[in-house]
Coordinates of C-alpha atoms in Angstrom, one line a residue:
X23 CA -4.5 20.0 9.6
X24 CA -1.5 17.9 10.8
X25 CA -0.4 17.3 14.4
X26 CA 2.9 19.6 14.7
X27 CA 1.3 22.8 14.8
X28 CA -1.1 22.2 17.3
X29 CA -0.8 24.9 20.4
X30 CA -0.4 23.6 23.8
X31 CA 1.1 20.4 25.0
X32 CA 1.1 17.2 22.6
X33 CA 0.1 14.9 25.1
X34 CA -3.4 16.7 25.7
X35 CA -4.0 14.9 22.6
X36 CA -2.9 11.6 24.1
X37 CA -4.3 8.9 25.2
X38 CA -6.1 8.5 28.3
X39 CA -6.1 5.5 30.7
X40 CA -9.1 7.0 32.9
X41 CA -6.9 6.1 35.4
X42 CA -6.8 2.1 34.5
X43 CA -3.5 1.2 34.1
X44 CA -2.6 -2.1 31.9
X45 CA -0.1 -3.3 30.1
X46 CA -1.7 -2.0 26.9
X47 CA -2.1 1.4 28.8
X48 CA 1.8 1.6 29.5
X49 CA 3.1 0.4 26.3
X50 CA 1.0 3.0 24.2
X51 CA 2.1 6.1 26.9
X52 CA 5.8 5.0 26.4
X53 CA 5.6 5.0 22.1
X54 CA 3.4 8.3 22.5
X55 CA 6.6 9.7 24.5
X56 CA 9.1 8.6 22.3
X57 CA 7.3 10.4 19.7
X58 CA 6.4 13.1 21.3
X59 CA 10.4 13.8 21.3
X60 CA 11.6 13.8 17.9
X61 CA 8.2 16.5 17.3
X62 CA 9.1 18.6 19.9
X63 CA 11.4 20.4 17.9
X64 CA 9.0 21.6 15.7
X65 CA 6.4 22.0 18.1
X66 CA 4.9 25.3 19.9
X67 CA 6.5 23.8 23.3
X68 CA 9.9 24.5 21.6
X69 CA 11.5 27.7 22.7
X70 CA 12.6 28.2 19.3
X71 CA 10.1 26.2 17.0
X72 CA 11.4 24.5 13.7
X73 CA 9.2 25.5 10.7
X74 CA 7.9 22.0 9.9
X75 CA 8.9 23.3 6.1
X76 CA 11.8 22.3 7.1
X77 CA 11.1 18.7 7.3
X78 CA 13.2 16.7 4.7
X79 CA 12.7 13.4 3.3
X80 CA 16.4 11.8 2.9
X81 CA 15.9 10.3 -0.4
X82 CA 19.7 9.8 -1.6
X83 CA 20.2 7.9 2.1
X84 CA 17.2 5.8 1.4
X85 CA 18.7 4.6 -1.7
X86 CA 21.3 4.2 -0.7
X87 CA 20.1 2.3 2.1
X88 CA 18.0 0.0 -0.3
X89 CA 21.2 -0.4 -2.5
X90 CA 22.8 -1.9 0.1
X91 CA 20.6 -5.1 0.3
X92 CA 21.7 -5.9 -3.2
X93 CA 25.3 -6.7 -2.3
X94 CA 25.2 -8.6 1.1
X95 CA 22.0 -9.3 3.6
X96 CA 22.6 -9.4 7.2
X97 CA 22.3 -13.1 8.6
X98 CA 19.2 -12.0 10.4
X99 CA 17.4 -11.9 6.4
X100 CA 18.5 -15.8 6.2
X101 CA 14.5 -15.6 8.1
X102 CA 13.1 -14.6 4.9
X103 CA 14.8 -17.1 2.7
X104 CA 11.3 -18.1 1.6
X105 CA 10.4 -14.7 0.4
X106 CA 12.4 -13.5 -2.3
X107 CA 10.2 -12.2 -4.6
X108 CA 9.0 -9.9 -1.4
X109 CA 12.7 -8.4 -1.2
X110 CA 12.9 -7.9 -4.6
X111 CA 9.6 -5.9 -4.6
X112 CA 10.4 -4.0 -1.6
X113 CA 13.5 -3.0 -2.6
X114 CA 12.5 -2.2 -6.6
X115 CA 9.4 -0.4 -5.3
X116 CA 11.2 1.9 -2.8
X117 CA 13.7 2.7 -5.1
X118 CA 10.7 3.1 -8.1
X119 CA 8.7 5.6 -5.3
X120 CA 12.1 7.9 -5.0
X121 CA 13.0 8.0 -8.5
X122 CA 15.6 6.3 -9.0
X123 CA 16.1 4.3 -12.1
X124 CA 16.9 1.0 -11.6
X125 CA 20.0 0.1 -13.4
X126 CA 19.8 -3.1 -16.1
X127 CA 22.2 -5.6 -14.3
X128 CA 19.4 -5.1 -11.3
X129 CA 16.3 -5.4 -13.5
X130 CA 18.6 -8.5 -15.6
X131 CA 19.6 -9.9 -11.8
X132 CA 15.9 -9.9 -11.0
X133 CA 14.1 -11.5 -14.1
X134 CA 17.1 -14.2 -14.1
X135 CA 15.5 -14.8 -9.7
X136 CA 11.9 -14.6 -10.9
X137 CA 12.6 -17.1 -13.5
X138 CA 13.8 -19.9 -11.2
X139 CA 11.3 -19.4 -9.3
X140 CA 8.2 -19.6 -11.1
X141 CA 6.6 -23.5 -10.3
X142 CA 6.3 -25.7 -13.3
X143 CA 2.6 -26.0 -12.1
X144 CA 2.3 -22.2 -12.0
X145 CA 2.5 -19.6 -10.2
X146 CA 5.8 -18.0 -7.8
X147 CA 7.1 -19.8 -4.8
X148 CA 9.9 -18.0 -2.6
X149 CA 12.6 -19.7 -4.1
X150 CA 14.0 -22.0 -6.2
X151 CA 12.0 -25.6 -5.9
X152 CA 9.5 -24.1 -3.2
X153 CA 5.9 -24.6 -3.9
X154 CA 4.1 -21.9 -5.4
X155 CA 2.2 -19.7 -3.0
X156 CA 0.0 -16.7 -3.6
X157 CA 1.5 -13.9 -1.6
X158 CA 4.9 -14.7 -3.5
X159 CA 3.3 -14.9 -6.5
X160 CA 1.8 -11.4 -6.0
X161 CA 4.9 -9.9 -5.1
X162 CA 6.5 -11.8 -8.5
X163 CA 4.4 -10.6 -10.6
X164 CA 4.6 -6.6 -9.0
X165 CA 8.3 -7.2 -9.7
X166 CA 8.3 -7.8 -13.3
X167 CA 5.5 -5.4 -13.6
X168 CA 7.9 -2.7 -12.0
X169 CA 11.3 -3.7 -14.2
X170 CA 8.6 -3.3 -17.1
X171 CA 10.5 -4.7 -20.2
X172 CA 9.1 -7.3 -22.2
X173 CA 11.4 -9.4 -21.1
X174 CA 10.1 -9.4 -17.6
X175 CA 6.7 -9.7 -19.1
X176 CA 7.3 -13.2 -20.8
X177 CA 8.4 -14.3 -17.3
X178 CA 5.3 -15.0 -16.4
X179 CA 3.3 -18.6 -17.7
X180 CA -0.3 -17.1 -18.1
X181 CA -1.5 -20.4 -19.0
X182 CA 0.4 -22.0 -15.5
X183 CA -0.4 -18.8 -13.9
X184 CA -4.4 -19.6 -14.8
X185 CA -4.1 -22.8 -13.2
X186 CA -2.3 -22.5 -10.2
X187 CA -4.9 -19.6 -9.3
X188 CA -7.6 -22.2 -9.8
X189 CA -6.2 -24.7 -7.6
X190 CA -6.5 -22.4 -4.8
X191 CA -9.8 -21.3 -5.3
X192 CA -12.6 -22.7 -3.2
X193 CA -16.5 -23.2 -3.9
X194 CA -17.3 -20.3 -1.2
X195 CA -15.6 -18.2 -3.0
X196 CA -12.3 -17.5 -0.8
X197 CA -8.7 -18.6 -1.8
X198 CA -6.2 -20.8 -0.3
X199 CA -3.0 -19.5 0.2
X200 CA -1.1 -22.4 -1.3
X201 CA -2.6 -25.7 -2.4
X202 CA -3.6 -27.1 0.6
X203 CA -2.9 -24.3 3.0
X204 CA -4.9 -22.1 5.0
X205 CA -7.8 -19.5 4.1
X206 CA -7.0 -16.0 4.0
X207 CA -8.6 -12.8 2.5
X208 CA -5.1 -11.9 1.8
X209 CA -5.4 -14.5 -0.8
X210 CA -8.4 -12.8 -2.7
X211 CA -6.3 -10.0 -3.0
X212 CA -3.1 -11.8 -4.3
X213 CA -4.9 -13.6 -6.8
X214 CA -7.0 -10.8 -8.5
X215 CA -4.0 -8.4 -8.4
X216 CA -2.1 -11.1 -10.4
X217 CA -4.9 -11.9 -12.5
X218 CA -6.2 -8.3 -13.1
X219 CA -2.6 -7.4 -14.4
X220 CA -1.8 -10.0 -16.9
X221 CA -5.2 -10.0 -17.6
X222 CA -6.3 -13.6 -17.3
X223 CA -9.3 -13.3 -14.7
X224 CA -12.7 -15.3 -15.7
X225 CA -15.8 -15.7 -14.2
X226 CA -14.7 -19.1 -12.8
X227 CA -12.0 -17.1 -11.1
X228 CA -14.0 -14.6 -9.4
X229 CA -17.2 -16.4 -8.4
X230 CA -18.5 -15.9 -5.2
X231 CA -15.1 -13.9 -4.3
X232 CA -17.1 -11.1 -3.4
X233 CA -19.3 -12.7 -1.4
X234 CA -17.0 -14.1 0.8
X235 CA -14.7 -11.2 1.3
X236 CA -17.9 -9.4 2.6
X237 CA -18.5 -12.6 5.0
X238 CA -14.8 -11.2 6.7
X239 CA -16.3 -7.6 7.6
X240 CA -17.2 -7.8 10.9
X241 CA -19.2 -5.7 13.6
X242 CA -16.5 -2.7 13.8
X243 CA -16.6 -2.1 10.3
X244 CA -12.9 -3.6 9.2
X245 CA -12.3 -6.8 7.6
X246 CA -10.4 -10.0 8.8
X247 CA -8.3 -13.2 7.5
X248 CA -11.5 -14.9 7.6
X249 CA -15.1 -15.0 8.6
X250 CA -15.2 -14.4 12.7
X251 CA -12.0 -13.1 13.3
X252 CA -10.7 -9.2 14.4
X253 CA -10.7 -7.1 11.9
X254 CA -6.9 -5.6 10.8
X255 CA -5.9 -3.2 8.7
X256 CA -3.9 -5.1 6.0
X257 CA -6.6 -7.9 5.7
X258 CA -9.0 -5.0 5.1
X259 CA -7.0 -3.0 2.4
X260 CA -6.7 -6.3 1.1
X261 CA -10.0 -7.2 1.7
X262 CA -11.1 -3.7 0.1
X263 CA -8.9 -3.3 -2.8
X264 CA -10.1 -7.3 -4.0
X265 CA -13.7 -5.8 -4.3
X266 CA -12.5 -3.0 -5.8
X267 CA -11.0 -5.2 -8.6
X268 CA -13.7 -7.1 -8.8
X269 CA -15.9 -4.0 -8.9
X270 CA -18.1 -5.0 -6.0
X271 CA -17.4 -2.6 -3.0
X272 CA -20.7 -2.1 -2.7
X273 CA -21.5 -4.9 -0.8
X274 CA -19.5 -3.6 1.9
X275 CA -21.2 -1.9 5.0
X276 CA -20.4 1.8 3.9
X277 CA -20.5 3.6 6.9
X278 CA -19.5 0.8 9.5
X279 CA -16.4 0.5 7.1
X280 CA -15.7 4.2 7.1
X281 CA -15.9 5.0 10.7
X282 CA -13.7 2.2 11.3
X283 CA -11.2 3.1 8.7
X284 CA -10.6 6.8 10.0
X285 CA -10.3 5.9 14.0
X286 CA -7.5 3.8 13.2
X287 CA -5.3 7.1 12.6
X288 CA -3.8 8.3 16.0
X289 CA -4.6 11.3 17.4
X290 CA -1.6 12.7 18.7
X291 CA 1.1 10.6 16.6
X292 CA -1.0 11.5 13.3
X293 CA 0.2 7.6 12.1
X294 CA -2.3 4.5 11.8
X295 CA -2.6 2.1 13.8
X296 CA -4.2 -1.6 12.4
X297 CA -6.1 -2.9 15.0
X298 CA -8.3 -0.8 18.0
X299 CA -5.9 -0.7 21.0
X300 CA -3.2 -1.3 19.0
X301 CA 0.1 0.9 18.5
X302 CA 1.2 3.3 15.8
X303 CA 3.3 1.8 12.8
X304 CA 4.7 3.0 10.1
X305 CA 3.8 0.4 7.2
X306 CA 0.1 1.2 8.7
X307 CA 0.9 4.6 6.1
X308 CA 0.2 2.1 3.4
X309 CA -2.1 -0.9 4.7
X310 CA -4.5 1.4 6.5
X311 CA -3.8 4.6 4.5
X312 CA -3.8 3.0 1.1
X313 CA -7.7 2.3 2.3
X314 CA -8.3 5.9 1.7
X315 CA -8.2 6.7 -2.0
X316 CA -10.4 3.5 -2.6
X317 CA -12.9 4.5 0.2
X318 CA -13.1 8.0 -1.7
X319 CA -14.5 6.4 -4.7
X320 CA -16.7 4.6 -2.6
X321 CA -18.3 7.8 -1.0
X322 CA -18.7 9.3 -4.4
X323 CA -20.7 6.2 -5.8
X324 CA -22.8 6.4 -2.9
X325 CA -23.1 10.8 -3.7
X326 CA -20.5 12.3 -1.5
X327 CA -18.1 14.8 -2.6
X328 CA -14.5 13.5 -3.0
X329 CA -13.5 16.4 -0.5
X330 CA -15.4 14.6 2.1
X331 CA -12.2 12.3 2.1
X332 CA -10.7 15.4 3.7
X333 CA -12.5 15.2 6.9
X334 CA -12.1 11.2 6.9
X335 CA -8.1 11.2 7.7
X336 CA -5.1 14.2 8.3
X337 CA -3.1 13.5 5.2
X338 CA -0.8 16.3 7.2
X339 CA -0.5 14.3 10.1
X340 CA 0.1 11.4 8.5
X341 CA 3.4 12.8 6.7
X342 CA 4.2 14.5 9.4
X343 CA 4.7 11.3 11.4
X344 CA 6.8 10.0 8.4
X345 CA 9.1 12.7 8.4
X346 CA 9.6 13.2 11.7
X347 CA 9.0 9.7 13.3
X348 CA 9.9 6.9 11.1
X349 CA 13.0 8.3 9.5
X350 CA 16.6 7.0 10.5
X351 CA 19.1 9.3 9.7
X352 CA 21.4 6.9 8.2
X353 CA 18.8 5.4 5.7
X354 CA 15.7 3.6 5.7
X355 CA 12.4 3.9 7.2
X356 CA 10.6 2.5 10.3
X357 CA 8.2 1.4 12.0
X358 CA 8.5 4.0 15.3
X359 CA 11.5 5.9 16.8
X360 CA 11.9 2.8 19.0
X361 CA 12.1 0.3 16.3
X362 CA 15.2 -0.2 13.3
X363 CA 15.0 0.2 10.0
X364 CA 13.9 -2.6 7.3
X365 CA 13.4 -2.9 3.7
X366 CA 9.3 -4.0 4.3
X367 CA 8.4 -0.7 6.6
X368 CA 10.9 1.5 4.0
X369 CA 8.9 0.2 1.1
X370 CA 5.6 0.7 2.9
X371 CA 6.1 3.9 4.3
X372 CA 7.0 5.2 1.4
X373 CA 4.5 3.8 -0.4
X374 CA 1.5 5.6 2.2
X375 CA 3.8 8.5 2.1
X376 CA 3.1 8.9 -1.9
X377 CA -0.7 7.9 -1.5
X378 CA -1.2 10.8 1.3
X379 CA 1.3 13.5 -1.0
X380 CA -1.2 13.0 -4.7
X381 CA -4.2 12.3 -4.3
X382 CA -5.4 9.7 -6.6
X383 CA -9.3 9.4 -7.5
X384 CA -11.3 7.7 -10.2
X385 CA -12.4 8.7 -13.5
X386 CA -16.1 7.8 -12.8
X387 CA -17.2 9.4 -16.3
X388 CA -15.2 6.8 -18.2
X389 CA -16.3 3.1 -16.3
X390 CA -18.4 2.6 -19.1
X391 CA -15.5 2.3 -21.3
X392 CA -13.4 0.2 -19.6
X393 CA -15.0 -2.7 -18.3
X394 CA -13.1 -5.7 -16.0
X395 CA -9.7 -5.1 -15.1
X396 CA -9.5 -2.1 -17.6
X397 CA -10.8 -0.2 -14.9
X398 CA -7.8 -0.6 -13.0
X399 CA -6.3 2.3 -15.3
X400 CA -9.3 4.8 -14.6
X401 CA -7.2 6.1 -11.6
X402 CA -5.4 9.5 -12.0
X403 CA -4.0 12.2 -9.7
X404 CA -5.7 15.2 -9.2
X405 CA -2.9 17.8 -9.3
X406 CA -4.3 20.7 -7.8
X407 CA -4.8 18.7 -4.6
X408 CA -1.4 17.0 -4.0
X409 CA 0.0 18.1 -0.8
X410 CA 3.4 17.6 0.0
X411 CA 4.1 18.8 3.8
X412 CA 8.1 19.6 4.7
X413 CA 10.3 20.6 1.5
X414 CA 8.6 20.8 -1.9
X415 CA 11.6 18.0 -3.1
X416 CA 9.7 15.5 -0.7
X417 CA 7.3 14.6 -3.5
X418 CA 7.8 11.0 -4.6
X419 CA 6.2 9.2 -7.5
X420 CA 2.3 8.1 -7.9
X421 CA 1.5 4.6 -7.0
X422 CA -1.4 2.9 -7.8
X423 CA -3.9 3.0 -4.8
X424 CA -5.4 -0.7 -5.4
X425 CA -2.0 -2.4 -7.1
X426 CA 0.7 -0.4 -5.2
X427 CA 3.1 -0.2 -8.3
X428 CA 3.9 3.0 -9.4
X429 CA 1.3 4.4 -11.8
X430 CA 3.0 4.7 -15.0
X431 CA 4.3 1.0 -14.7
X432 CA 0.8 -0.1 -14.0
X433 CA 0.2 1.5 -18.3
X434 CA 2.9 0.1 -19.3
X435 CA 2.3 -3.2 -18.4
X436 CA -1.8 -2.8 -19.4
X437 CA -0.7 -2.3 -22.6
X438 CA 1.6 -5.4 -22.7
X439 CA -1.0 -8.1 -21.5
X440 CA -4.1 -5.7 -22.9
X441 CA -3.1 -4.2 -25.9
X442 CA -5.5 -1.7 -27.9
X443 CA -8.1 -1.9 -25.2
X444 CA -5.8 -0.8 -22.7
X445 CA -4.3 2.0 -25.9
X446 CA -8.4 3.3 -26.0
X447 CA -9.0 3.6 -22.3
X448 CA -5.6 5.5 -21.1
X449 CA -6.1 8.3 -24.5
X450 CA -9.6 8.5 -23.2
X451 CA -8.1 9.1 -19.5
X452 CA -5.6 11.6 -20.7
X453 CA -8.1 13.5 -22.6
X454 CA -10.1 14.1 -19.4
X455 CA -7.4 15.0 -17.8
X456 CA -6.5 17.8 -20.3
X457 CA -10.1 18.9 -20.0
X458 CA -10.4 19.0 -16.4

């Protein structure tokens, strides 16, 4: 499929204003323009077309780019001083995704942050002394999953960890963000991802999670922060990949769900967008495109074939956009042409770049063996369907579609907090493989 290759003019597949104009109307026409100018080079309007083949992914400028934050921030960052453990995700996952191996006095640098700022109570704040708070704590524990030595591992207080989780879990089910903060799905998310990894969930933890998440799907089909309110693509990858660790998706409104999921990709951009009437963004590659592989298993469950996921979203178009759009030539990834780079849309457009390049399904054959979080490790790529538009070297590494770490971390660290039950169910894994 794809959006380059399309004959006539671009903008035919536009967006029309049926002669309304609004501010919404104008805004979207003007990011449609700017992108229709860095395709048009590769477009059949071009009087000498660029094969889209020749589309290149600058991997040694985006690490090189990333590599930069580790020796001075821009003043600008001081805005993010309470999220640490997000730059050091960001940054270790983008650099993870383009295979580059991150050198010991960065994994020694990072361990040495995540250990001053884990709370005595439990749990990660964003620095040193700040309370602990679950999105921080997420992106903690993804960090020392991702540096992936042991002594990242022992880190983390499973014991404190336990706790702090509990403190922020309410009777309905949902999860404060911090004690004493504000409901948010994103929360249900945080928590099981953290929980799921160093294996530590219970049935106290999870009770009536589901239930509640389900309460945020609204009448579109998407999910919000919270019962009543619009539904958005990151609360509902959040939203969705919190069932999907808790093994309930099915109480999700399948086909609601899906026919929201797949109109948030634009038609002529070939990005996502996370809200209806919203604009194309980049780090919508992840939030809205990470939806896809989860969505696929979904569809199966309920007797689809996994190529339906085909004819859900343009995995082309998607990359396409990537490449062509959200690429600055000096390093780093964006949101649009219109925007400028940052290490949050590199991470995540990288990160939806990988999901759309291997596509990741789940080992349906093998749930019975791998009960609880276990099942997070049923996930494998099916080779003969990874697509990788532009030059063949674009091809990054495999993340995890419901933990967004990269997929051979996500073993190692299994087998860390899991032991020989996580040993049995990855041998069983790679025996299918070999046999499929």
């Amino acid at each position: 499929m794809g959006v380059l290759n399309r004959e006539g003019d671009l903008q035919a597949y536009g967006y029309n204003d049926d002669g309304i104009v609004t501010d919404s109307s104008e805004v979207q026409l003007e990011t449609e323009e700017s992108i229709r100018r860095v395709f048009f080079p590769y477009t059949q309007e071009s009087p000498m077309p660029l094969p889209i083949a020749s589309l290149e992914l600058r991997k040694l400028r985006h690490v090189k780019y990333v590599l930069g934050a580790l020796d001075k921030l821009a003043s600008h960052w001081t805005a993010l001083d309470a999220s640490k453990p997000w730059l050091c995700y960001w940054i270790l996952h983008a650099l993870d995704l383009l295979g580059y191996r991150i050198p010991e006095r960065l994994a020694v640098r990072a361990i040495s942050t995540m250990q001053h700022i884990q709370s005595p109570t439990g749990g990660f704040g964003g620095g040193p002394g700040q309370e602990a708070h679950l999105a921080t704590t997420y992106a903690a524990v993804n960090t020392l999953a991702i540096i992936g030595t042991k002594e990242a591992y022992d880190v983390i207080n499973r014991e404190t960890l336990k706790k702090f989780l509990m403190s922020v879990k309410q009777k309905d089910g949902s999860f404060t963000m911090t004690v004493g903060g504000e409901v948010d799905v994103r929360g249900s998310y945080c928590a099981m991802s953290a929980a799921t990894i160093t294996n530590i969930v219970t049935p106290e933890l999870t009770a009536n999670a589901a239930e509640f998440i389900a309460r945020c799907q609204t009448y579109e089909g998407g999910i919000g922060g919270f019962p009543g309110v619009e539904a958005h693509a990151g609360y509902t990858f959040c939203g969705l990949a919190a069932l999907e660790l808790l093994g309930r998706t099915d109480i999700l409104n399948l086909d609601t769900f899906t026919k929201w999921s797949s109109s948030r990709q634009m038609s002529m951009e070939g990005g996502f967008q996370g809200r209806t009437n919203k604009l194309v963004d980049g780090c919508y590659a992840f939030w809205t495109g990470g939806i896809f592989p989860i969505l696929g298993k979904m569809l199966e469950t309920a007797g689809q074939d996994q190529e339906a996921l085909d004819f859900v979203y343009d995995r082309d178009g998607l990359q396409e956009y990537l490449l062509a759009a959200c690429q600055s030539k000096t390093g780093g990834l964006r949101d649009k042409p219109s925007k400028s780079v940052d290490y949050y849309h590199t991470c995540y457009c990288l990160s939806g770049l990988s999901l759309s390049q291997h596509q990741i399904s789940f080992r349906h054959e093998l749930k019975d063996i791998a009960p609880g979080g276990l099942s997070a490790l049923l996930w494998s790529e099916n080779y003969d369907k990874r697509r990788v538009m532009g030059s063949p070297s674009n091809v990054l590494e495999t993340t995890h579609p419901v933990l967004n770490i990269r997929m051979d971390k996500v073993r190692k660290a299994f087998l860390h907090y899991y032991g020989k039950a996580a040993e049995d169910v990855i041998e069983e894994v790679d025996i299918e493989i070999i046999r499929s």
